């Protein structure tokens, strides 16, 4: 027998927003790693530390590979993870769309666009409690389209 409350399908909006914040920080640190040779150690540490301060309160919300990237101090190990971080941009963009910050999903047949990382509400932890997801049916439909593209690409 059901309890009478609404049936929850999928993640909560705040959980999606936390994950987007973490992915944003992972990508920003990865971008700093890519340009590390062109900046001082102080500048690099400042960028890394800024994004670490943003996400450390949410450590349980992200996977071990993201966590390792965020705290990895060995430049060689960080650079190995750059291609993984690029994939995180695509994940971030889907979450930004699901949270209503992008009008449409980016094209499935084009690489991720780093310019789409600039979503102010998804970079500010104070905005996390105000996150709202698109309707479930819309998100599920987009997921089905993405699965079709994935299947066709193989």
CSV table of C-alpha atoms in Angstrom, one decimal:
chain,number,residue,atom,x,y,z
A,1,UNK,CA,0.0,0.0,0.0
A,2,UNK,CA,1.3,3.5,-0.9
A,3,UNK,CA,1.8,6.1,1.8
A,4,UNK,CA,-0.2,8.7,0.0
A,5,UNK,CA,2.8,11.0,-0.6
A,6,UNK,CA,4.1,11.7,-4.1
A,7,UNK,CA,6.2,9.0,-5.7
A,8,UNK,CA,9.7,10.3,-6.3
A,9,UNK,CA,11.3,9.4,-9.7
A,10,UNK,CA,14.9,10.4,-10.2
A,11,UNK,CA,17.2,12.7,-8.2
A,12,UNK,CA,16.2,15.8,-6.3
A,13,UNK,CA,16.9,19.1,-7.9
A,14,UNK,CA,19.3,20.1,-5.2
A,15,UNK,CA,21.3,16.9,-5.7
A,16,UNK,CA,21.6,17.7,-9.4
A,17,UNK,CA,22.6,21.2,-8.7
A,18,UNK,CA,25.3,20.0,-6.2
A,19,UNK,CA,26.7,17.6,-8.8
A,20,UNK,CA,26.7,20.4,-11.4
A,21,UNK,CA,28.7,22.6,-9.0
A,22,UNK,CA,31.2,19.9,-8.5
A,23,UNK,CA,31.5,19.1,-12.2
A,24,UNK,CA,32.0,22.8,-12.9
A,25,UNK,CA,34.8,23.0,-10.4
A,26,UNK,CA,36.4,19.8,-11.8
A,27,UNK,CA,36.4,21.3,-15.2
A,28,UNK,CA,37.8,24.7,-14.1
A,29,UNK,CA,40.6,22.9,-12.3
A,30,UNK,CA,41.3,20.8,-15.3
A,31,UNK,CA,41.4,23.9,-17.5
A,32,UNK,CA,44.0,25.4,-15.1
A,33,UNK,CA,46.0,22.2,-15.3
A,34,UNK,CA,46.0,22.5,-19.1
A,35,UNK,CA,47.5,26.0,-18.8
A,36,UNK,CA,49.6,25.4,-15.8
A,37,UNK,CA,52.9,25.8,-17.6
A,38,UNK,CA,51.8,29.3,-18.6
A,39,UNK,CA,51.1,30.4,-15.0
A,40,UNK,CA,52.9,30.7,-11.8
A,41,UNK,CA,52.5,28.1,-9.1
A,42,UNK,CA,50.8,30.8,-6.9
A,43,UNK,CA,48.3,31.5,-9.6
A,44,UNK,CA,47.6,27.8,-10.2
A,45,UNK,CA,47.2,27.2,-6.5
A,46,UNK,CA,44.9,30.1,-6.1
A,47,UNK,CA,42.6,28.8,-8.9
A,48,UNK,CA,42.7,25.2,-7.5
A,49,UNK,CA,42.1,26.3,-4.0
A,50,UNK,CA,39.1,28.6,-4.9
A,51,UNK,CA,37.3,25.7,-6.6
A,52,UNK,CA,38.2,23.3,-3.8
A,53,UNK,CA,36.7,25.6,-1.2
A,54,UNK,CA,33.5,25.7,-3.2
A,55,UNK,CA,33.1,21.9,-3.4
A,56,UNK,CA,34.7,20.3,-0.4
A,57,UNK,CA,31.5,20.6,1.7
A,58,UNK,CA,29.8,18.4,-1.0
A,59,UNK,CA,32.5,15.7,-1.2
A,60,UNK,CA,29.9,12.9,-0.7
A,61,UNK,CA,28.0,14.0,-3.8
A,62,UNK,CA,30.7,13.1,-6.3
A,63,UNK,CA,32.5,10.0,-7.4
A,64,UNK,CA,36.0,9.0,-6.5
A,65,UNK,CA,37.5,9.9,-9.9
A,66,UNK,CA,36.3,13.5,-9.5
A,67,UNK,CA,37.5,13.7,-5.9
A,68,UNK,CA,40.9,12.4,-6.8
A,69,UNK,CA,41.2,15.0,-9.5
A,70,UNK,CA,40.3,17.8,-7.2
A,71,UNK,CA,42.9,17.0,-4.6
A,72,UNK,CA,45.7,15.5,-6.8
A,73,UNK,CA,48.9,17.5,-6.5
A,74,UNK,CA,51.1,15.6,-8.9
A,75,UNK,CA,51.0,17.5,-12.2
A,76,UNK,CA,51.5,14.4,-14.2
A,77,UNK,CA,48.5,12.6,-12.6
A,78,UNK,CA,46.3,15.7,-13.1
A,79,UNK,CA,47.2,15.9,-16.8
A,80,UNK,CA,46.3,12.2,-17.3
A,81,UNK,CA,42.8,13.2,-16.1
A,82,UNK,CA,42.3,16.1,-18.6
A,83,UNK,CA,40.4,14.0,-21.2
A,84,UNK,CA,38.1,12.7,-18.4
A,85,UNK,CA,37.4,16.3,-17.2
A,86,UNK,CA,36.4,17.2,-20.8
A,87,UNK,CA,33.7,14.6,-20.6
A,88,UNK,CA,32.5,16.3,-17.4
A,89,UNK,CA,31.7,19.4,-19.4
A,90,UNK,CA,29.1,17.4,-21.3
A,91,UNK,CA,27.6,16.0,-18.0
A,92,UNK,CA,27.5,19.6,-16.6
A,93,UNK,CA,25.7,20.8,-19.7
A,94,UNK,CA,23.0,18.2,-19.4
A,95,UNK,CA,22.5,19.0,-15.7
A,96,UNK,CA,22.4,22.8,-16.5
A,97,UNK,CA,19.6,22.0,-19.1
A,98,UNK,CA,17.7,19.7,-16.7
A,99,UNK,CA,17.8,22.6,-14.1
A,100,UNK,CA,16.4,25.0,-16.7
A,101,UNK,CA,19.6,27.1,-17.2
A,102,UNK,CA,19.9,26.2,-20.9
A,103,UNK,CA,17.0,26.5,-23.3
A,104,UNK,CA,18.1,23.4,-25.3
A,105,UNK,CA,20.5,20.5,-24.9
A,106,UNK,CA,23.7,21.0,-26.8
A,107,UNK,CA,23.9,19.1,-30.1
A,108,UNK,CA,24.8,15.4,-29.6
A,109,UNK,CA,27.1,15.4,-32.6
A,110,UNK,CA,29.3,18.3,-31.5
A,111,UNK,CA,32.0,18.6,-28.8
A,112,UNK,CA,31.2,20.2,-25.5
A,113,UNK,CA,31.4,24.0,-25.4
A,114,UNK,CA,33.4,25.4,-22.5
A,115,UNK,CA,31.5,28.7,-22.9
A,116,UNK,CA,28.4,26.9,-21.5
A,117,UNK,CA,30.1,26.5,-18.2
A,118,UNK,CA,29.2,30.1,-17.3
A,119,UNK,CA,25.9,29.5,-15.5
A,120,UNK,CA,26.0,31.8,-12.5
A,121,UNK,CA,23.4,29.9,-10.4
A,122,UNK,CA,25.4,26.7,-10.8
A,123,UNK,CA,28.6,28.3,-9.5
A,124,UNK,CA,27.1,29.7,-6.3
A,125,UNK,CA,26.5,27.3,-3.4
A,126,UNK,CA,24.1,29.7,-1.9
A,127,UNK,CA,21.7,29.1,-4.9
A,128,UNK,CA,21.6,25.3,-4.5
A,129,UNK,CA,18.5,25.2,-2.3
A,130,UNK,CA,16.5,27.1,-5.0
A,131,UNK,CA,17.2,24.5,-7.8
A,132,UNK,CA,14.2,23.3,-9.7
A,133,UNK,CA,14.2,20.5,-12.3
A,134,UNK,CA,12.3,20.4,-15.6
A,135,UNK,CA,9.3,18.1,-15.7
A,136,UNK,CA,10.2,14.4,-15.4
A,137,UNK,CA,8.6,13.5,-18.7
A,138,UNK,CA,10.8,16.1,-20.5
A,139,UNK,CA,14.0,14.8,-18.8
A,140,UNK,CA,13.0,11.2,-19.6
A,141,UNK,CA,12.4,12.0,-23.2
A,142,UNK,CA,15.8,13.7,-23.5
A,143,UNK,CA,17.4,10.6,-21.9
A,144,UNK,CA,15.7,8.3,-24.5
A,145,UNK,CA,17.0,10.5,-27.3
A,146,UNK,CA,20.5,10.5,-25.8
A,147,UNK,CA,20.4,6.7,-25.6
A,148,UNK,CA,19.4,6.5,-29.2
A,149,UNK,CA,22.4,8.7,-30.2
A,150,UNK,CA,24.7,6.6,-28.0
A,151,UNK,CA,23.4,3.4,-29.6
A,152,UNK,CA,23.8,4.7,-33.2
A,153,UNK,CA,27.3,5.9,-32.5
A,154,UNK,CA,28.5,2.5,-31.6
